[in-house]
PDB file of C-alpha atoms in Angstrom:
ATOM      1  CA  ASN A 984    -101.371 -23.342  30.747  1.00  0.00           C
ATOM      2  CA  ARG A 985     -97.987 -22.052  29.583  1.00  0.00           C
ATOM      3  CA  HIS A 986     -99.598 -20.064  26.747  1.00  0.00           C
ATOM      4  CA  THR A 987    -102.200 -18.629  29.091  1.00  0.00           C
ATOM      5  CA  ASN A 988     -99.502 -17.491  31.518  1.00  0.00           C
ATOM      6  CA  ARG A 989     -97.553 -15.932  28.639  1.00  0.00           C
ATOM      7  CA  LEU A 990    -100.653 -14.006  27.461  1.00  0.00           C
ATOM      8  CA  ILE A 991    -101.297 -12.823  31.010  1.00  0.00           C
ATOM      9  CA  SER A 992     -97.680 -11.575  31.201  1.00  0.00           C
ATOM     10  CA  ILE A 993     -97.974  -9.747  27.899  1.00  0.00           C
ATOM     11  CA  VAL A 994    -101.223  -8.056  28.945  1.00  0.00           C
ATOM     12  CA  GLN A 995     -99.729  -7.051  32.298  1.00  0.00           C
ATOM     13  CA  ASP A 996     -96.630  -5.636  30.603  1.00  0.00           C
ATOM     14  CA  LEU A 997     -98.758  -3.731  28.051  1.00  0.00           C
ATOM     15  CA  ILE A 998    -100.807  -2.235  30.888  1.00  0.00           C
ATOM     16  CA  THR A 999     -97.547  -1.204  32.589  1.00  0.00           C
ATOM     17  CA  ILE A1000     -96.235   0.490  29.423  1.00  0.00           C
ATOM     18  CA  SER A1001     -99.604   2.243  28.880  1.00  0.00           C
ATOM     19  CA  LYS A1002     -99.460   3.627  32.403  1.00  0.00           C
ATOM     20  CA  LEU A1003     -95.863   4.753  31.936  1.00  0.00           C
ATOM     21  CA  GLU A1004     -96.766   6.568  28.720  1.00  0.00           C
ATOM     22  CA  ASP A1005     -99.880   8.225  30.198  1.00  0.00           C
ATOM     23  CA  GLN A1006     -98.813  11.821  30.830  1.00  0.00           C
ATOM     24  CA  ARG A1007    -101.767  12.301  33.216  1.00  0.00           C
ATOM     25  CA  ILE A1008    -100.339   9.851  35.748  1.00  0.00           C
ATOM     26  CA  GLU A1009     -97.829  11.586  37.973  1.00  0.00           C
ATOM     27  CA  THR A1010     -94.708   9.883  39.260  1.00  0.00           C
ATOM     28  CA  GLN A1011     -94.972   9.392  43.014  1.00  0.00           C
ATOM     29  CA  LYS A1012     -91.497  10.280  44.261  1.00  0.00           C
ATOM     30  CA  THR A1013     -90.334   9.389  47.741  1.00  0.00           C
ATOM     31  CA  GLU A1014     -86.952   9.033  49.429  1.00  0.00           C
ATOM     32  CA  ILE A1015     -85.410   5.742  48.347  1.00  0.00           C
ATOM     33  CA  ASP A1016     -83.627   3.277  50.611  1.00  0.00           C
ATOM     34  CA  PHE A1017     -81.623   1.381  48.031  1.00  0.00           C
ATOM     35  CA  HIS A1018     -80.391  -1.244  50.510  1.00  0.00           C
ATOM     36  CA  ASP A1019     -83.913  -2.255  51.521  1.00  0.00           C
ATOM     37  CA  LEU A1020     -85.129  -2.096  47.907  1.00  0.00           C
ATOM     38  CA  ILE A1021     -82.352  -4.315  46.555  1.00  0.00           C
ATOM     39  CA  MET A1022     -82.522  -6.816  49.420  1.00  0.00           C
ATOM     40  CA  SER A1023     -86.286  -7.303  48.895  1.00  0.00           C
ATOM     41  CA  ILE A1024     -85.730  -7.873  45.176  1.00  0.00           C
ATOM     42  CA  ILE A1025     -82.832 -10.292  45.741  1.00  0.00           C
ATOM     43  CA  THR A1026     -85.186 -12.341  47.929  1.00  0.00           C
ATOM     44  CA  ILE A1027     -87.512 -12.787  44.935  1.00  0.00           C
ATOM     45  CA  PHE A1028     -84.718 -14.218  42.803  1.00  0.00           C
ATOM     46  CA  ASP A1029     -82.559 -15.969  45.403  1.00  0.00           C
ATOM     47  CA  THR A1030     -83.752 -19.541  44.705  1.00  0.00           C
ATOM     48  CA  LYS A1031     -83.659 -19.167  40.926  1.00  0.00           C
ATOM     49  CA  ALA A1032     -80.137 -17.699  41.084  1.00  0.00           C
ATOM     50  CA  ARG A1033     -78.815 -20.414  43.416  1.00  0.00           C
ATOM     51  CA  GLU A1034     -80.251 -23.155  41.173  1.00  0.00           C
ATOM     52  CA  LYS A1035     -78.115 -21.756  38.321  1.00  0.00           C
ATOM     53  CA  GLY A1036     -75.001 -21.198  40.454  1.00  0.00           C
ATOM     54  CA  ILE A1037     -75.327 -17.398  40.252  1.00  0.00           C
ATOM     55  CA  ASN A1038     -74.049 -15.217  43.062  1.00  0.00           C
ATOM     56  CA  PHE A1039     -75.061 -11.618  43.747  1.00  0.00           C
ATOM     57  CA  LYS A1040     -72.303  -9.104  44.424  1.00  0.00           C
ATOM     58  CA  ILE A1041     -73.893  -5.991  45.888  1.00  0.00           C
ATOM     59  CA  ASN A1042     -72.134  -2.706  46.487  1.00  0.00           C
ATOM     60  CA  ILE A1043     -74.398   0.179  47.589  1.00  0.00           C
ATOM     61  CA  ASP A1044     -73.023   3.490  48.831  1.00  0.00           C
ATOM     62  CA  LYS A1045     -74.165   4.023  52.384  1.00  0.00           C
ATOM     63  CA  ASP A1046     -76.414   6.962  53.163  1.00  0.00           C
ATOM     64  CA  ILE A1047     -77.311   8.095  49.653  1.00  0.00           C
ATOM     65  CA  LYS A1048     -78.723  11.550  50.302  1.00  0.00           C
ATOM     66  CA  ASP A1049     -81.407  13.599  48.594  1.00  0.00           C
ATOM     67  CA  PHE A1050     -82.515  10.957  46.096  1.00  0.00           C
ATOM     68  CA  LYS A1051     -86.211  10.662  45.445  1.00  0.00           C
ATOM     69  CA  ALA A1052     -87.900   8.419  42.892  1.00  0.00           C
ATOM     70  CA  ASP A1053     -91.008   6.348  42.360  1.00  0.00           C
ATOM     71  CA  ASN A1054     -90.229   3.328  44.568  1.00  0.00           C
ATOM     72  CA  PHE A1055     -92.639   0.985  42.745  1.00  0.00           C
ATOM     73  CA  LYS A1056     -91.256   1.927  39.312  1.00  0.00           C
ATOM     74  CA  LEU A1057     -87.626   1.549  40.471  1.00  0.00           C
ATOM     75  CA  GLU A1058     -88.559  -1.875  41.806  1.00  0.00           C
ATOM     76  CA  GLN A1059     -89.933  -2.809  38.368  1.00  0.00           C
ATOM     77  CA  LEU A1060     -86.726  -1.551  36.742  1.00  0.00           C
ATOM     78  CA  PHE A1061     -84.539  -3.733  38.994  1.00  0.00           C
ATOM     79  CA  ILE A1062     -86.832  -6.753  38.674  1.00  0.00           C
ATOM     80  CA  ASN A1063     -86.720  -6.616  34.864  1.00  0.00           C
ATOM     81  CA  LEU A1064     -82.924  -6.182  34.683  1.00  0.00           C
ATOM     82  CA  ILE A1065     -82.100  -8.786  37.326  1.00  0.00           C
ATOM     83  CA  ASP A1066     -84.578 -11.282  35.842  1.00  0.00           C
ATOM     84  CA  ASN A1067     -82.905 -10.899  32.429  1.00  0.00           C
ATOM     85  CA  ALA A1068     -79.459 -11.248  33.998  1.00  0.00           C
ATOM     86  CA  ILE A1069     -80.477 -14.547  35.564  1.00  0.00           C
ATOM     87  CA  LYS A1070     -82.334 -15.824  32.464  1.00  0.00           C
ATOM     88  CA  TYR A1071     -79.347 -15.270  30.177  1.00  0.00           C
ATOM     89  CA  SER A1072     -76.647 -16.535  32.546  1.00  0.00           C
ATOM     90  CA  ASP A1073     -75.798 -20.126  33.368  1.00  0.00           C
ATOM     91  CA  SER A1074     -73.508 -19.322  36.312  1.00  0.00           C
ATOM     92  CA  GLY A1075     -71.214 -16.613  37.587  1.00  0.00           C
ATOM     93  CA  ASN A1076     -71.950 -13.313  39.251  1.00  0.00           C
ATOM     94  CA  ILE A1077     -74.514 -10.581  38.906  1.00  0.00           C
ATOM     95  CA  GLU A1078     -73.085  -7.294  40.192  1.00  0.00           C
ATOM     96  CA  ILE A1079     -75.397  -4.606  41.464  1.00  0.00           C
ATOM     97  CA  LYS A1080     -73.584  -1.382  42.180  1.00  0.00           C
ATOM     98  CA  ILE A1081     -75.233   1.873  43.283  1.00  0.00           C
ATOM     99  CA  THR A1082     -73.031   4.936  43.587  1.00  0.00           C
ATOM    100  CA  ASP A1083     -73.919   8.346  45.016  1.00  0.00           C
ATOM    101  CA  LEU A1084     -72.634  10.981  42.624  1.00  0.00           C
ATOM    102  CA  GLU A1085     -72.931  14.692  43.401  1.00  0.00           C
ATOM    103  CA  ASP A1086     -76.077  15.433  41.410  1.00  0.00           C
ATOM    104  CA  SER A1087     -77.199  11.920  40.520  1.00  0.00           C
ATOM    105  CA  VAL A1088     -77.160   8.248  41.400  1.00  0.00           C
ATOM    106  CA  GLU A1089     -75.450   5.693  39.156  1.00  0.00           C
ATOM    107  CA  ILE A1090     -76.857   2.189  39.017  1.00  0.00           C
ATOM    108  CA  ILE A1091     -74.863  -0.622  37.393  1.00  0.00           C
ATOM    109  CA  ILE A1092     -76.229  -4.114  36.839  1.00  0.00           C
ATOM    110  CA  ALA A1093     -73.711  -6.434  35.225  1.00  0.00           C
ATOM    111  CA  ASP A1094     -73.872 -10.144  34.473  1.00  0.00           C
ATOM    112  CA  GLN A1095     -71.474 -12.745  33.095  1.00  0.00           C
ATOM    113  CA  GLY A1096     -74.081 -14.271  30.780  1.00  0.00           C
ATOM    114  CA  ILE A1097     -74.301 -14.995  27.086  1.00  0.00           C
ATOM    115  CA  GLY A1098     -74.234 -11.329  26.083  1.00  0.00           C
ATOM    116  CA  ILE A1099     -76.048  -9.468  23.292  1.00  0.00           C
ATOM    117  CA  PRO A1100     -74.734  -9.298  19.706  1.00  0.00           C
ATOM    118  CA  GLU A1101     -73.490  -5.810  18.841  1.00  0.00           C
ATOM    119  CA  GLU A1102     -75.906  -5.472  15.931  1.00  0.00           C
ATOM    120  CA  ASP A1103     -78.871  -5.993  18.302  1.00  0.00           C
ATOM    121  CA  LEU A1104     -77.850  -3.399  20.935  1.00  0.00           C
ATOM    122  CA  PRO A1105     -79.511  -0.400  19.244  1.00  0.00           C
ATOM    123  CA  ARG A1106     -82.909  -2.179  19.236  1.00  0.00           C
ATOM    124  CA  ILE A1107     -83.103  -3.888  22.626  1.00  0.00           C
ATOM    125  CA  PHE A1108     -85.326  -1.200  24.164  1.00  0.00           C
ATOM    126  CA  GLU A1109     -87.981  -1.564  21.415  1.00  0.00           C
ATOM    127  CA  ARG A1110     -91.292  -3.205  22.294  1.00  0.00           C
ATOM    128  CA  PHE A1111     -91.440  -6.934  21.557  1.00  0.00           C
ATOM    129  CA  TYR A1112     -87.861  -7.005  20.264  1.00  0.00           C
ATOM    130  CA  THR A1113     -86.069 -10.207  21.102  1.00  0.00           C
ATOM    131  CA  VAL A1114     -82.424 -10.727  20.226  1.00  0.00           C
ATOM    132  CA  ASP A1115     -82.605 -14.318  19.045  1.00  0.00           C
ATOM    133  CA  LYS A1116     -85.879 -16.122  18.503  1.00  0.00           C
ATOM    134  CA  SER A1117     -84.468 -19.523  19.577  1.00  0.00           C
ATOM    135  CA  ARG A1118     -82.987 -17.912  22.690  1.00  0.00           C
ATOM    136  CA  ALA A1119     -86.346 -16.261  23.421  1.00  0.00           C
ATOM    137  CA  ARG A1120     -88.175 -19.610  23.162  1.00  0.00           C
ATOM    138  CA  LYS A1121     -85.909 -21.127  25.777  1.00  0.00           C
ATOM    139  CA  ASN A1122     -86.283 -18.114  28.098  1.00  0.00           C
ATOM    140  CA  VAL A1123     -89.880 -17.121  27.536  1.00  0.00           C
ATOM    141  CA  GLY A1124     -90.474 -13.442  28.028  1.00  0.00           C
ATOM    142  CA  THR A1125     -92.813 -10.831  26.614  1.00  0.00           C
ATOM    143  CA  GLY A1126     -90.185  -8.734  24.817  1.00  0.00           C
ATOM    144  CA  LEU A1127     -91.407  -5.755  26.826  1.00  0.00           C
ATOM    145  CA  GLY A1128     -89.135  -5.780  29.900  1.00  0.00           C
ATOM    146  CA  LEU A1129     -86.378  -3.558  28.554  1.00  0.00           C
ATOM    147  CA  SER A1130     -88.922  -1.217  26.972  1.00  0.00           C
ATOM    148  CA  ILE A1131     -90.485  -0.833  30.443  1.00  0.00           C
ATOM    149  CA  VAL A1132     -87.028  -0.189  31.920  1.00  0.00           C
ATOM    150  CA  LYS A1133     -86.347   2.544  29.331  1.00  0.00           C
ATOM    151  CA  HIS A1134     -89.719   4.218  30.027  1.00  0.00           C
ATOM    152  CA  ILE A1135     -89.006   4.222  33.783  1.00  0.00           C
ATOM    153  CA  VAL A1136     -85.564   5.767  33.228  1.00  0.00           C
ATOM    154  CA  ASN A1137     -87.085   8.407  30.937  1.00  0.00           C
ATOM    155  CA  GLN A1138     -89.840   9.225  33.456  1.00  0.00           C
ATOM    156  CA  HIS A1139     -87.143   9.936  36.012  1.00  0.00           C
ATOM    157  CA  GLU A1140     -85.262  12.064  33.452  1.00  0.00           C
ATOM    158  CA  GLY A1141     -82.341   9.667  33.557  1.00  0.00           C
ATOM    159  CA  ASN A1142     -80.043   7.953  31.094  1.00  0.00           C
ATOM    160  CA  ILE A1143     -79.420   4.276  30.332  1.00  0.00           C
ATOM    161  CA  LYS A1144     -76.481   2.737  28.517  1.00  0.00           C
ATOM    162  CA  VAL A1145     -75.698  -0.895  27.708  1.00  0.00           C
ATOM    163  CA  LYS A1146     -72.426  -2.608  26.928  1.00  0.00           C
ATOM    164  CA  SER A1147     -72.279  -6.254  25.994  1.00  0.00           C
ATOM    165  CA  GLN A1148     -69.845  -8.842  24.696  1.00  0.00           C
ATOM    166  CA  LEU A1149     -70.936 -12.242  23.430  1.00  0.00           C
ATOM    167  CA  GLY A1150     -70.043 -14.960  25.883  1.00  0.00           C
ATOM    168  CA  LYS A1151     -68.848 -12.463  28.491  1.00  0.00           C
ATOM    169  CA  GLY A1152     -71.945 -10.669  29.695  1.00  0.00           C
ATOM    170  CA  THR A1153     -73.938  -7.469  29.674  1.00  0.00           C
ATOM    171  CA  THR A1154     -73.702  -4.282  31.729  1.00  0.00           C
ATOM    172  CA  PHE A1155     -76.495  -1.758  32.118  1.00  0.00           C
ATOM    173  CA  THR A1156     -75.519   1.641  33.485  1.00  0.00           C
ATOM    174  CA  ILE A1157     -78.337   3.938  34.590  1.00  0.00           C
ATOM    175  CA  THR A1158     -77.888   7.491  35.803  1.00  0.00           C
ATOM    176  CA  LEU A1159     -80.775   9.110  37.590  1.00  0.00           C
ATOM    177  CA  PRO A1160     -80.657  12.775  38.642  1.00  0.00           C
ATOM    178  CA  LYS A1161     -81.279  13.858  42.169  1.00  0.00           C
ATOM    179  CA  GLU A1162     -84.060  16.316  42.967  1.00  0.00           C
ATOM    180  CA  THR A1163     -83.102  19.905  42.181  1.00  0.00           C
TER     181      THR A1163
END
């Protein structure tokens, strides 16, 4: 059953990546309400986070203006990053900060988890790349989540950066431009 579920997850993630790479499929941009989006995603992970003693610290600028994006794809981006933050943390906080900049929106997702070794950072957005095989076995994933995140950021003509320190956590910073 576990292997079947893993195969289903891999197939679903591969379909997602294929759709993201298909230039014929247009991004459906609408005005984004970050507060509603984040609250609905937090609901998905609330039980799992509480079981691990993880708290969410959320700071969203009020009334972010003139920001349009594909709501479904942004939801996928947040789900992948928050799921990883929970998987690779045993306790502590996950900070979600969304800041309205003049021409863009900055999204920061930071955890206090196990971190990513410096030598692995350049490769984490590659398909099927997992940092540590023993770590991946414990936290079964497809190895496609961060690749999906990178594709979504690229489709929105944005930028993603990651900082990490072993034993102290990981911070993803995403900048997405506003409509011009």
